[in-house]
PDB file of C-alpha atoms in Angstrom:
ATOM      1  CA  MET A   1     118.515 137.731 129.092  1.00 37.00           C
ATOM      2  CA  LEU A   2     116.054 137.303 126.225  1.00 38.00           C
ATOM      3  CA  PHE A   3     118.850 135.904 124.067  1.00 39.00           C
ATOM      4  CA  LEU A   4     119.728 133.325 126.722  1.00 39.00           C
ATOM      5  CA  LEU A   5     116.125 132.225 127.025  1.00 40.00           C
ATOM      6  CA  GLY A   6     115.827 131.845 123.253  1.00 41.00           C
ATOM      7  CA  ALA A   7     119.023 129.806 123.022  1.00 39.00           C
ATOM      8  CA  THR A   8     117.803 127.495 125.766  1.00 37.00           C
ATOM      9  CA  ALA A   9     114.469 126.995 124.005  1.00 42.00           C
ATOM     10  CA  LEU A  10     116.251 125.866 120.852  1.00 53.00           C
ATOM     11  CA  ALA A  11     118.770 123.591 122.579  1.00 56.00           C
ATOM     12  CA  PRO A  12     118.246 119.847 122.030  1.00 66.00           C
ATOM     13  CA  ARG A  13     116.331 118.263 124.882  1.00 60.00           C
ATOM     14  CA  VAL A  14     118.033 115.294 126.567  1.00 55.00           C
ATOM     15  CA  ALA A  15     116.471 112.626 128.741  1.00 53.00           C
ATOM     16  CA  HIS A  16     119.214 111.883 131.308  1.00 47.00           C
ATOM     17  CA  ALA A  17     117.992 108.337 131.880  1.00 43.00           C
ATOM     18  CA  ASP A  18     120.609 107.593 134.535  1.00 45.00           C
ATOM     19  CA  ALA A  19     119.238 110.428 136.647  1.00 40.00           C
ATOM     20  CA  GLN A  20     115.705 109.009 136.575  1.00 55.00           C
ATOM     21  CA  PRO A  21     115.710 105.439 137.919  1.00 57.00           C
ATOM     22  CA  GLY A  22     112.551 103.590 136.959  1.00 69.00           C
ATOM     23  CA  ALA A  23     111.554 106.143 134.319  1.00 85.00           C
ATOM     24  CA  VAL A  24     109.914 104.909 131.118  1.00 94.00           C
ATOM     25  CA  HIS A  25     111.200 106.833 128.112  1.00 97.00           C
ATOM     26  CA  ARG A  26     109.255 107.357 124.911  1.00 97.00           C
ATOM     27  CA  ILE A  27     110.845 106.685 121.539  1.00 98.00           C
ATOM     28  CA  GLY A  28     109.090 107.817 118.359  1.00 98.00           C
ATOM     29  CA  MET A  29     109.624 105.727 115.210  1.00 97.00           C
ATOM     30  CA  LEU A  30     108.779 107.690 112.053  1.00 97.00           C
ATOM     31  CA  SER A  31     108.746 105.853 108.729  1.00 94.00           C
ATOM     32  CA  SER A  32     107.647 106.514 105.156  1.00 91.00           C
ATOM     33  CA  PHE A  33     106.928 102.804 104.784  1.00 88.00           C
ATOM     34  CA  SER A  34     104.238 100.443 106.043  1.00 89.00           C
ATOM     35  CA  THR A  35     104.272  98.455 109.267  1.00 91.00           C
ATOM     36  CA  ALA A  36     104.871  95.228 107.309  1.00 89.00           C
ATOM     37  CA  ASP A  37     107.721  96.737 105.265  1.00 87.00           C
ATOM     38  CA  THR A  38     109.608  97.956 108.313  1.00 90.00           C
ATOM     39  CA  ALA A  39     108.947  94.966 110.599  1.00 93.00           C
ATOM     40  CA  PRO A  40     112.428  93.367 110.155  1.00 93.00           C
ATOM     41  CA  TRP A  41     114.183  96.723 110.645  1.00 93.00           C
ATOM     42  CA  ASN A  42     112.140  97.594 113.724  1.00 95.00           C
ATOM     43  CA  GLN A  43     112.895  94.185 115.193  1.00 96.00           C
ATOM     44  CA  ALA A  44     116.613  94.747 114.624  1.00 96.00           C
ATOM     45  CA  PHE A  45     116.264  98.126 116.372  1.00 97.00           C
ATOM     46  CA  ARG A  46     114.508  96.568 119.367  1.00 97.00           C
ATOM     47  CA  ASN A  47     117.159  93.841 119.531  1.00 97.00           C
ATOM     48  CA  GLY A  48     119.846  96.520 119.576  1.00 97.00           C
ATOM     49  CA  LEU A  49     118.088  98.350 122.386  1.00 98.00           C
ATOM     50  CA  ARG A  50     117.675  95.134 124.371  1.00 97.00           C
ATOM     51  CA  GLU A  51     121.405  94.473 124.135  1.00 97.00           C
ATOM     52  CA  LEU A  52     121.933  97.897 125.723  1.00 97.00           C
ATOM     53  CA  GLY A  53     119.481  97.304 128.561  1.00 96.00           C
ATOM     54  CA  TRP A  54     116.326  98.878 127.106  1.00 97.00           C
ATOM     55  CA  THR A  55     113.141  96.769 127.067  1.00 94.00           C
ATOM     56  CA  GLU A  56     109.666  97.713 125.838  1.00 92.00           C
ATOM     57  CA  GLY A  57     107.162  97.845 128.663  1.00 90.00           C
ATOM     58  CA  LYS A  58     109.919  98.091 131.254  1.00 94.00           C
ATOM     59  CA  ASN A  59     111.991 101.230 130.700  1.00 96.00           C
ATOM     60  CA  ILE A  60     110.973 102.331 127.185  1.00 97.00           C
ATOM     61  CA  HIS A  61     107.781 102.738 125.191  1.00 97.00           C
ATOM     62  CA  ILE A  62     107.914 102.975 121.392  1.00 97.00           C
ATOM     63  CA  GLU A  63     105.378 105.012 119.409  1.00 97.00           C
ATOM     64  CA  TYR A  64     105.246 103.877 115.760  1.00 97.00           C
ATOM     65  CA  ARG A  65     104.054 106.153 112.970  1.00 97.00           C
ATOM     66  CA  HIS A  66     103.986 104.842 109.373  1.00 95.00           C
ATOM     67  CA  ALA A  67     103.111 106.868 106.271  1.00 93.00           C
ATOM     68  CA  ASP A  68     102.458 103.738 104.145  1.00 89.00           C
ATOM     69  CA  GLY A  69     104.345 105.146 101.168  1.00 81.00           C
ATOM     70  CA  LYS A  70     102.534 108.504 101.273  1.00 85.00           C
ATOM     71  CA  ASP A  71     105.149 111.127 102.111  1.00 85.00           C
ATOM     72  CA  ASP A  72     102.532 113.875 102.330  1.00 90.00           C
ATOM     73  CA  ARG A  73     101.418 112.259 105.609  1.00 95.00           C
ATOM     74  CA  LEU A  74     104.842 112.643 107.230  1.00 95.00           C
ATOM     75  CA  PRO A  75     104.457 116.230 108.554  1.00 97.00           C
ATOM     76  CA  ALA A  76     101.297 115.310 110.477  1.00 98.00           C
ATOM     77  CA  LEU A  77     102.831 112.097 111.807  1.00 98.00           C
ATOM     78  CA  ALA A  78     105.968 113.943 112.928  1.00 98.00           C
ATOM     79  CA  ALA A  79     103.777 116.550 114.638  1.00 98.00           C
ATOM     80  CA  GLU A  80     101.946 113.752 116.490  1.00 98.00           C
ATOM     81  CA  LEU A  81     105.228 112.461 117.911  1.00 98.00           C
ATOM     82  CA  VAL A  82     106.261 115.955 118.944  1.00 98.00           C
ATOM     83  CA  GLY A  83     102.875 116.418 120.613  1.00 97.00           C
ATOM     84  CA  LEU A  84     103.437 113.217 122.590  1.00 97.00           C
ATOM     85  CA  ARG A  85     106.700 114.731 123.872  1.00 97.00           C
ATOM     86  CA  VAL A  86     108.767 111.688 122.966  1.00 98.00           C
ATOM     87  CA  ASP A  87     112.354 111.725 124.209  1.00 98.00           C
ATOM     88  CA  VAL A  88     113.842 110.912 120.800  1.00 98.00           C
ATOM     89  CA  ILE A  89     112.586 110.406 117.230  1.00 98.00           C
ATOM     90  CA  VAL A  90     114.099 107.693 115.042  1.00 98.00           C
ATOM     91  CA  ALA A  91     113.687 108.521 111.344  1.00 96.00           C
ATOM     92  CA  ALA A  92     113.922 105.615 108.911  1.00 88.00           C
ATOM     93  CA  VAL A  93     114.960 107.433 105.717  1.00 89.00           C
ATOM     94  CA  THR A  94     115.637 110.938 104.385  1.00 89.00           C
ATOM     95  CA  PRO A  95     112.003 112.142 103.953  1.00 90.00           C
ATOM     96  CA  ASP A  96     111.265 111.030 107.521  1.00 94.00           C
ATOM     97  CA  ALA A  97     114.285 112.860 108.924  1.00 95.00           C
ATOM     98  CA  LEU A  98     113.393 116.025 107.002  1.00 94.00           C
ATOM     99  CA  ALA A  99     109.806 115.906 108.297  1.00 96.00           C
ATOM    100  CA  ALA A 100     111.058 115.388 111.852  1.00 97.00           C
ATOM    101  CA  LYS A 101     113.513 118.275 111.530  1.00 97.00           C
ATOM    102  CA  ARG A 102     110.752 120.614 110.366  1.00 97.00           C
ATOM    103  CA  ALA A 103     108.575 119.499 113.287  1.00 98.00           C
ATOM    104  CA  THR A 104     111.087 120.078 116.086  1.00 97.00           C
ATOM    105  CA  ARG A 105     114.398 121.775 116.784  1.00 95.00           C
ATOM    106  CA  THR A 106     114.642 120.464 120.338  1.00 97.00           C
ATOM    107  CA  ILE A 107     113.698 116.774 120.438  1.00 98.00           C
ATOM    108  CA  PRO A 108     116.743 114.658 119.455  1.00 98.00           C
ATOM    109  CA  ILE A 109     116.436 112.930 116.070  1.00 98.00           C
ATOM    110  CA  VAL A 110     118.360 109.783 115.160  1.00 98.00           C
ATOM    111  CA  MET A 111     118.617 108.997 111.437  1.00 96.00           C
ATOM    112  CA  ALA A 112     118.489 105.279 110.636  1.00 93.00           C
ATOM    113  CA  GLY A 113     119.867 105.632 107.134  1.00 82.00           C
ATOM    114  CA  ALA A 114     119.472 109.047 105.497  1.00 83.00           C
ATOM    115  CA  SER A 115     121.061 109.143 102.045  1.00 80.00           C
ATOM    116  CA  ASP A 116     123.320 112.221 102.182  1.00 82.00           C
ATOM    117  CA  PRO A 117     122.486 114.215 105.318  1.00 89.00           C
ATOM    118  CA  ILE A 118     124.747 117.139 104.408  1.00 88.00           C
ATOM    119  CA  ALA A 119     123.487 117.541 100.833  1.00 84.00           C
ATOM    120  CA  VAL A 120     119.818 117.541 101.877  1.00 85.00           C
ATOM    121  CA  GLY A 121     120.425 119.920 104.779  1.00 89.00           C
ATOM    122  CA  LEU A 122     119.923 117.620 107.746  1.00 92.00           C
ATOM    123  CA  VAL A 123     123.323 118.206 109.366  1.00 92.00           C
ATOM    124  CA  GLU A 124     126.166 120.685 108.999  1.00 88.00           C
ATOM    125  CA  ASN A 125     128.899 118.050 108.779  1.00 90.00           C
ATOM    126  CA  LEU A 126     129.359 114.395 109.643  1.00 91.00           C
ATOM    127  CA  ALA A 127     131.943 114.828 112.408  1.00 93.00           C
ATOM    128  CA  ARG A 128     129.924 117.418 114.339  1.00 92.00           C
ATOM    129  CA  PRO A 129     126.344 117.395 113.062  1.00 94.00           C
ATOM    130  CA  GLY A 130     125.216 120.318 115.209  1.00 89.00           C
ATOM    131  CA  GLY A 131     121.583 120.933 116.122  1.00 93.00           C
ATOM    132  CA  ASN A 132     119.390 118.047 117.273  1.00 97.00           C
ATOM    133  CA  ILE A 133     120.162 115.423 114.603  1.00 97.00           C
ATOM    134  CA  THR A 134     122.647 112.542 114.377  1.00 97.00           C
ATOM    135  CA  GLY A 135     122.617 108.881 113.320  1.00 96.00           C
ATOM    136  CA  LEU A 136     123.622 106.945 110.241  1.00 95.00           C
ATOM    137  CA  SER A 137     123.921 107.674 106.533  1.00 90.00           C
ATOM    138  CA  ARG A 138     123.187 105.015 103.888  1.00 79.00           C
ATOM    139  CA  MET A 139     125.538 106.530 101.279  1.00 70.00           C
ATOM    140  CA  THR A 140     122.803 105.910  98.678  1.00 63.00           C
ATOM    141  CA  ALA A 141     123.998 108.535  96.219  1.00 62.00           C
ATOM    142  CA  GLU A 142     127.672 107.592  96.588  1.00 69.00           C
ATOM    143  CA  LEU A 143     126.911 103.924  95.853  1.00 84.00           C
ATOM    144  CA  ALA A 144     124.867 104.721  92.752  1.00 86.00           C
ATOM    145  CA  GLY A 145     127.966 104.531  90.531  1.00 90.00           C
ATOM    146  CA  LYS A 146     128.882 101.118  91.967  1.00 92.00           C
ATOM    147  CA  ARG A 147     125.456  99.775  91.045  1.00 94.00           C
ATOM    148  CA  LEU A 148     125.853 101.074  87.507  1.00 95.00           C
ATOM    149  CA  GLU A 149     129.225  99.294  87.291  1.00 95.00           C
ATOM    150  CA  LEU A 150     127.562  96.049  88.375  1.00 96.00           C
ATOM    151  CA  LEU A 151     124.983  96.356  85.600  1.00 96.00           C
ATOM    152  CA  LYS A 152     127.786  96.955  83.099  1.00 96.00           C
ATOM    153  CA  GLU A 153     129.587  93.818  84.326  1.00 96.00           C
ATOM    154  CA  MET A 154     126.479  91.666  84.092  1.00 95.00           C
ATOM    155  CA  VAL A 155     125.036  92.808  80.762  1.00 95.00           C
ATOM    156  CA  PRO A 156     127.326  92.349  77.741  1.00 88.00           C
ATOM    157  CA  GLY A 157     127.569  95.448  75.563  1.00 93.00           C
ATOM    158  CA  LEU A 158     125.362  97.533  77.841  1.00 96.00           C
ATOM    159  CA  SER A 159     125.184 101.098  76.507  1.00 96.00           C
ATOM    160  CA  ARG A 160     121.777 102.461  77.564  1.00 97.00           C
ATOM    161  CA  VAL A 161     120.187 102.284  81.020  1.00 98.00           C
ATOM    162  CA  ALA A 162     116.759 103.489  82.127  1.00 98.00           C
ATOM    163  CA  VAL A 163     116.684 105.167  85.553  1.00 97.00           C
ATOM    164  CA  LEU A 164     113.559 105.167  87.696  1.00 97.00           C
ATOM    165  CA  TRP A 165     113.703 108.266  89.900  1.00 96.00           C
ATOM    166  CA  ASN A 166     111.333 110.612  91.654  1.00 93.00           C
ATOM    167  CA  PRO A 167     112.023 114.326  90.981  1.00 93.00           C
ATOM    168  CA  GLN A 168     109.957 115.201  94.074  1.00 89.00           C
ATOM    169  CA  SER A 169     112.383 113.299  96.306  1.00 84.00           C
ATOM    170  CA  ALA A 170     115.651 114.852  97.519  1.00 80.00           C
ATOM    171  CA  THR A 171     117.287 111.414  97.825  1.00 79.00           C
ATOM    172  CA  SER A 172     116.192 110.233  94.403  1.00 84.00           C
ATOM    173  CA  THR A 173     117.198 113.506  92.743  1.00 86.00           C
ATOM    174  CA  LEU A 174     120.622 113.341  94.367  1.00 83.00           C
ATOM    175  CA  ALA A 175     121.161 109.775  93.107  1.00 84.00           C
ATOM    176  CA  TRP A 176     120.139 110.841  89.573  1.00 90.00           C
ATOM    177  CA  LYS A 177     122.753 113.603  89.665  1.00 88.00           C
ATOM    178  CA  GLU A 178     125.409 111.304  91.117  1.00 86.00           C
ATOM    179  CA  LEU A 179     124.863 108.823  88.271  1.00 92.00           C
ATOM    180  CA  GLN A 180     125.853 111.255  85.529  1.00 94.00           C
ATOM    181  CA  GLN A 181     129.629 111.130  85.918  1.00 93.00           C
ATOM    182  CA  PRO A 182     130.021 107.333  86.342  1.00 93.00           C
ATOM    183  CA  ALA A 183     127.676 106.865  83.378  1.00 95.00           C
ATOM    184  CA  ARG A 184     129.985 108.967  81.195  1.00 95.00           C
ATOM    185  CA  GLN A 185     133.040 107.093  82.462  1.00 94.00           C
ATOM    186  CA  LEU A 186     131.404 103.738  81.689  1.00 95.00           C
ATOM    187  CA  GLY A 187     130.168 104.844  78.263  1.00 96.00           C
ATOM    188  CA  ILE A 188     126.545 104.434  79.302  1.00 97.00           C
ATOM    189  CA  ARG A 189     123.726 106.701  78.197  1.00 97.00           C
ATOM    190  CA  LEU A 190     121.038 107.249  80.846  1.00 97.00           C
ATOM    191  CA  HIS A 191     117.349 107.403  79.982  1.00 98.00           C
ATOM    192  CA  SER A 192     115.272 109.279  82.564  1.00 97.00           C
ATOM    193  CA  LEU A 193     112.031 107.698  83.793  1.00 97.00           C
ATOM    194  CA  GLU A 194     110.357 110.130  86.201  1.00 97.00           C
ATOM    195  CA  VAL A 195     107.978 108.380  88.584  1.00 96.00           C
ATOM    196  CA  ARG A 196     106.128 110.335  91.246  1.00 93.00           C
ATOM    197  CA  SER A 197     103.717 107.601  92.353  1.00 91.00           C
ATOM    198  CA  GLY A 198     102.870 103.979  91.693  1.00 92.00           C
ATOM    199  CA  ASN A 199     100.393 105.157  89.051  1.00 94.00           C
ATOM    200  CA  ASP A 200     103.331 106.206  86.845  1.00 96.00           C
ATOM    201  CA  LEU A 201     105.041 102.798  86.725  1.00 97.00           C
ATOM    202  CA  ASP A 202     103.219 101.203  83.791  1.00 96.00           C
ATOM    203  CA  SER A 203     103.797 104.190  81.517  1.00 97.00           C
ATOM    204  CA  ALA A 204     107.438 104.360  82.648  1.00 97.00           C
ATOM    205  CA  PHE A 205     108.072 100.803  81.464  1.00 97.00           C
ATOM    206  CA  VAL A 206     106.318 101.532  78.167  1.00 97.00           C
ATOM    207  CA  ASP A 207     108.715 104.461  77.763  1.00 97.00           C
ATOM    208  CA  ALA A 208     111.688 102.207  78.609  1.00 96.00           C
ATOM    209  CA  ALA A 209     110.640  99.699  75.948  1.00 95.00           C
ATOM    210  CA  ARG A 210     110.331 102.432  73.325  1.00 96.00           C
ATOM    211  CA  ALA A 211     113.798 103.715  74.230  1.00 96.00           C
ATOM    212  CA  CYS A 212     115.274 100.219  73.735  1.00 95.00           C
ATOM    213  CA  VAL A 213     117.239 100.368  76.986  1.00 97.00           C
ATOM    214  CA  GLY A 214     119.369  97.402  78.003  1.00 97.00           C
ATOM    215  CA  ALA A 215     118.886  97.560  81.782  1.00 98.00           C
ATOM    216  CA  LEU A 216     117.023  99.302  84.611  1.00 98.00           C
ATOM    217  CA  PHE A 217     118.441 101.272  87.540  1.00 97.00           C
ATOM    218  CA  ILE A 218     115.975 101.919  90.372  1.00 96.00           C
ATOM    219  CA  GLY A 219     116.605 105.012  92.481  1.00 90.00           C
ATOM    220  CA  SER A 220     116.108 105.246  96.234  1.00 85.00           C
ATOM    221  CA  ASP A 221     112.582 106.350  97.105  1.00 85.00           C
ATOM    222  CA  PRO A 222     109.678 105.123  99.290  1.00 84.00           C
ATOM    223  CA  VAL A 223     107.476 104.970  96.163  1.00 89.00           C
ATOM    224  CA  PHE A 224     109.754 102.318  94.687  1.00 92.00           C
ATOM    225  CA  PHE A 225     110.175 100.388  97.922  1.00 88.00           C
ATOM    226  CA  SER A 226     106.399 100.239  98.346  1.00 87.00           C
ATOM    227  CA  ASN A 227     106.104  98.795  94.835  1.00 93.00           C
ATOM    228  CA  LEU A 228     109.000  96.299  94.894  1.00 93.00           C
ATOM    229  CA  ARG A 229     107.075  93.270  93.678  1.00 95.00           C
ATOM    230  CA  ARG A 230     105.334  95.232  90.934  1.00 97.00           C
ATOM    231  CA  ILE A 231     108.594  96.746  89.659  1.00 97.00           C
ATOM    232  CA  ALA A 232     110.288  93.336  89.733  1.00 97.00           C
ATOM    233  CA  GLY A 233     107.418  91.852  87.725  1.00 97.00           C
ATOM    234  CA  LEU A 234     107.450  94.655  85.152  1.00 97.00           C
ATOM    235  CA  ALA A 235     111.234  94.350  84.766  1.00 97.00           C
ATOM    236  CA  ALA A 236     110.953  90.580  84.234  1.00 96.00           C
ATOM    237  CA  ARG A 237     108.137  90.906  81.688  1.00 96.00           C
ATOM    238  CA  ASN A 238     110.190  93.423  79.748  1.00 96.00           C
ATOM    239  CA  ARG A 239     113.296  91.199  80.127  1.00 96.00           C
ATOM    240  CA  LEU A 240     115.184  94.087  81.701  1.00 97.00           C
ATOM    241  CA  PRO A 241     118.137  93.323  84.010  1.00 98.00           C
ATOM    242  CA  SER A 242     117.518  95.547  87.019  1.00 98.00           C
ATOM    243  CA  ILE A 243     119.270  96.702  90.188  1.00 97.00           C
ATOM    244  CA  PHE A 244     118.046  98.292  93.409  1.00 95.00           C
ATOM    245  CA  HIS A 245     119.676  99.174  96.729  1.00 91.00           C
ATOM    246  CA  VAL A 246     117.693  96.964  99.139  1.00 89.00           C
ATOM    247  CA  THR A 247     117.789  93.163  99.333  1.00 91.00           C
ATOM    248  CA  GLU A 248     114.005  93.014  99.732  1.00 91.00           C
ATOM    249  CA  TYR A 249     113.952  93.689  95.988  1.00 94.00           C
ATOM    250  CA  THR A 250     115.671  90.410  95.087  1.00 96.00           C
ATOM    251  CA  ASP A 251     113.460  88.559  97.567  1.00 95.00           C
ATOM    252  CA  ALA A 252     110.482  90.016  95.674  1.00 95.00           C
ATOM    253  CA  GLY A 253     111.804  88.682  92.355  1.00 97.00           C
ATOM    254  CA  GLY A 254     114.135  91.500  91.315  1.00 97.00           C
ATOM    255  CA  LEU A 255     117.470  90.629  89.721  1.00 98.00           C
ATOM    256  CA  VAL A 256     120.146  92.345  91.824  1.00 97.00           C
ATOM    257  CA  ALA A 257     120.394  94.426  94.989  1.00 97.00           C
ATOM    258  CA  TYR A 258     123.503  96.131  96.315  1.00 95.00           C
ATOM    259  CA  GLY A 259     123.583  98.384  99.330  1.00 91.00           C
ATOM    260  CA  PRO A 260     123.805  98.689 103.105  1.00 90.00           C
ATOM    261  CA  ASP A 261     122.309  96.025 105.336  1.00 90.00           C
ATOM    262  CA  ARG A 262     119.244  97.874 106.638  1.00 89.00           C
ATOM    263  CA  ALA A 263     118.760  95.593 109.650  1.00 91.00           C
ATOM    264  CA  ASP A 264     122.354  96.282 110.689  1.00 93.00           C
ATOM    265  CA  ILE A 265     121.812 100.034 110.338  1.00 93.00           C
ATOM    266  CA  PHE A 266     118.725  99.935 112.571  1.00 95.00           C
ATOM    267  CA  ARG A 267     120.563  97.833 115.147  1.00 96.00           C
ATOM    268  CA  ARG A 268     123.334 100.445 115.197  1.00 96.00           C
ATOM    269  CA  ALA A 269     120.755 103.247 115.459  1.00 97.00           C
ATOM    270  CA  ALA A 270     119.857 101.798 118.859  1.00 98.00           C
ATOM    271  CA  ALA A 271     123.320 102.749 120.115  1.00 98.00           C
ATOM    272  CA  PHE A 272     122.645 106.407 119.221  1.00 98.00           C
ATOM    273  CA  VAL A 273     119.303 106.298 121.033  1.00 98.00           C
ATOM    274  CA  ASP A 274     121.016 104.779 124.057  1.00 98.00           C
ATOM    275  CA  LYS A 275     123.529 107.649 124.184  1.00 98.00           C
ATOM    276  CA  VAL A 276     120.827 110.293 123.742  1.00 97.00           C
ATOM    277  CA  LEU A 277     118.654 108.819 126.496  1.00 97.00           C
ATOM    278  CA  LYS A 278     121.691 108.871 128.757  1.00 96.00           C
ATOM    279  CA  GLY A 279     122.170 112.583 128.165  1.00 96.00           C
ATOM    280  CA  ALA A 280     124.402 112.921 125.100  1.00 97.00           C
ATOM    281  CA  ASN A 281     123.890 115.954 122.864  1.00 96.00           C
ATOM    282  CA  PRO A 282     122.955 114.622 119.385  1.00 96.00           C
ATOM    283  CA  GLY A 283     124.825 117.475 117.719  1.00 95.00           C
ATOM    284  CA  ASP A 284     128.069 116.189 119.262  1.00 96.00           C
ATOM    285  CA  LEU A 285     127.647 112.578 118.068  1.00 97.00           C
ATOM    286  CA  PRO A 286     129.362 111.994 114.678  1.00 96.00           C
ATOM    287  CA  VAL A 287     127.186 110.633 111.879  1.00 95.00           C
ATOM    288  CA  GLU A 288     128.335 107.124 110.964  1.00 94.00           C
ATOM    289  CA  GLN A 289     128.537 105.367 107.589  1.00 89.00           C
ATOM    290  CA  PRO A 290     127.404 101.800 106.787  1.00 86.00           C
ATOM    291  CA  THR A 291     129.923  99.119 107.706  1.00 84.00           C
ATOM    292  CA  LYS A 292     128.126  96.212 106.046  1.00 85.00           C
ATOM    293  CA  LEU A 293     127.196  96.198 102.345  1.00 91.00           C
ATOM    294  CA  GLU A 294     125.292  93.324 100.750  1.00 94.00           C
ATOM    295  CA  LEU A 295     125.237  92.038  97.186  1.00 96.00           C
ATOM    296  CA  VAL A 296     122.306  89.713  96.525  1.00 97.00           C
ATOM    297  CA  ILE A 297     121.599  88.123  93.138  1.00 98.00           C
ATOM    298  CA  ASN A 298     118.408  86.365  92.099  1.00 98.00           C
ATOM    299  CA  ARG A 299     119.720  83.714  89.708  1.00 97.00           C
ATOM    300  CA  LYS A 300     116.208  82.387  89.110  1.00 97.00           C
ATOM    301  CA  THR A 301     115.173  85.758  87.707  1.00 97.00           C
ATOM    302  CA  ALA A 302     118.340  85.888  85.599  1.00 97.00           C
ATOM    303  CA  LYS A 303     117.386  82.602  83.955  1.00 97.00           C
ATOM    304  CA  GLU A 304     113.829  83.819  83.348  1.00 96.00           C
ATOM    305  CA  ILE A 305     115.046  86.876  81.423  1.00 97.00           C
ATOM    306  CA  GLY A 306     117.763  84.936  79.608  1.00 96.00           C
ATOM    307  CA  LEU A 307     120.755  86.504  81.354  1.00 97.00           C
ATOM    308  CA  THR A 308     123.862  84.603  82.415  1.00 96.00           C
ATOM    309  CA  ILE A 309     125.494  86.183  85.452  1.00 96.00           C
ATOM    310  CA  PRO A 310     129.311  86.153  85.106  1.00 96.00           C
ATOM    311  CA  GLN A 311     131.096  83.900  87.585  1.00 96.00           C
ATOM    312  CA  ASN A 312     133.249  86.733  88.908  1.00 95.00           C
ATOM    313  CA  VAL A 313     130.084  88.602  89.928  1.00 96.00           C
ATOM    314  CA  LEU A 314     128.498  85.501  91.487  1.00 96.00           C
ATOM    315  CA  PHE A 315     131.629  84.873  93.543  1.00 96.00           C
ATOM    316  CA  ARG A 316     131.299  88.352  95.089  1.00 96.00           C
ATOM    317  CA  ALA A 317     127.646  87.860  96.071  1.00 96.00           C
ATOM    318  CA  ASP A 318     126.759  87.592  99.743  1.00 96.00           C
ATOM    319  CA  ARG A 319     123.670  85.594  98.793  1.00 96.00           C
ATOM    320  CA  VAL A 320     122.430  83.957  95.596  1.00 97.00           C
ATOM    321  CA  ILE A 321     118.744  83.092  95.192  1.00 97.00           C
ATOM    322  CA  GLU A 322     118.401  79.967  93.069  1.00 93.00           C
TER     323      GLU A 322
END
């Protein structure tokens, strides 16, 4: 009997919305980023919910918690959402999902773009995640090699690339490891630039200049996303062709971005929330991969640093900023 009670206590809690007409369900949104940074993604999420019949103030209420680039705040923010007894937690990126997992083993968690949920220990496998977590993976580590190939295509004779990564971040560390093999295959030597906070950026670029690198690869981490404009400016001043995984980087003046469409991922996350609120067990919902990848090139920045983007690369771009 004690075993049965324990198993029940650890089972994911489901809302069964259809069984509660008129009920207002609480959704917790946990993000490493700021309110302004996540505004377009959150809007895409709300749009996705609206398409499925969920409207704020009518049948759902959303509690937003933002760490503003300070991951050490995530445990407390996750605990707040658990204390509010939300029906589901939506985690924006890997650190958020990990914080949510540590905070609860019963409230369903929907990932809106974790990098490699198996490698970082969020789920057991993609087909049957198990536990209380499901959602979408951004394939950040897997796409790292593709970004390195793009740099090689754009920069003639490229042989040395500086990599901004955060050794305190599971996602960033995974991407650094994933880069090693494609770098060897492409004949590129990687130069490590460890950055744990925005305070490390200036010294990192001084190090890159001393190492005479030919380009910059920016790893996936909230520290880098929170400093997009600053990194783009430093790369331009040092005339370093650079690549990141989010299109906000090119909009901020960065050279190239290649990765999943984040707005599309958040819109699709709404479908997972819909299923959970209707009683689905998150552990039975397969984790999905991105279906829409974007290549955005800032041609204005290319001209400023004296780089000519090859036509075959421009033709593949989903958007070119002139």
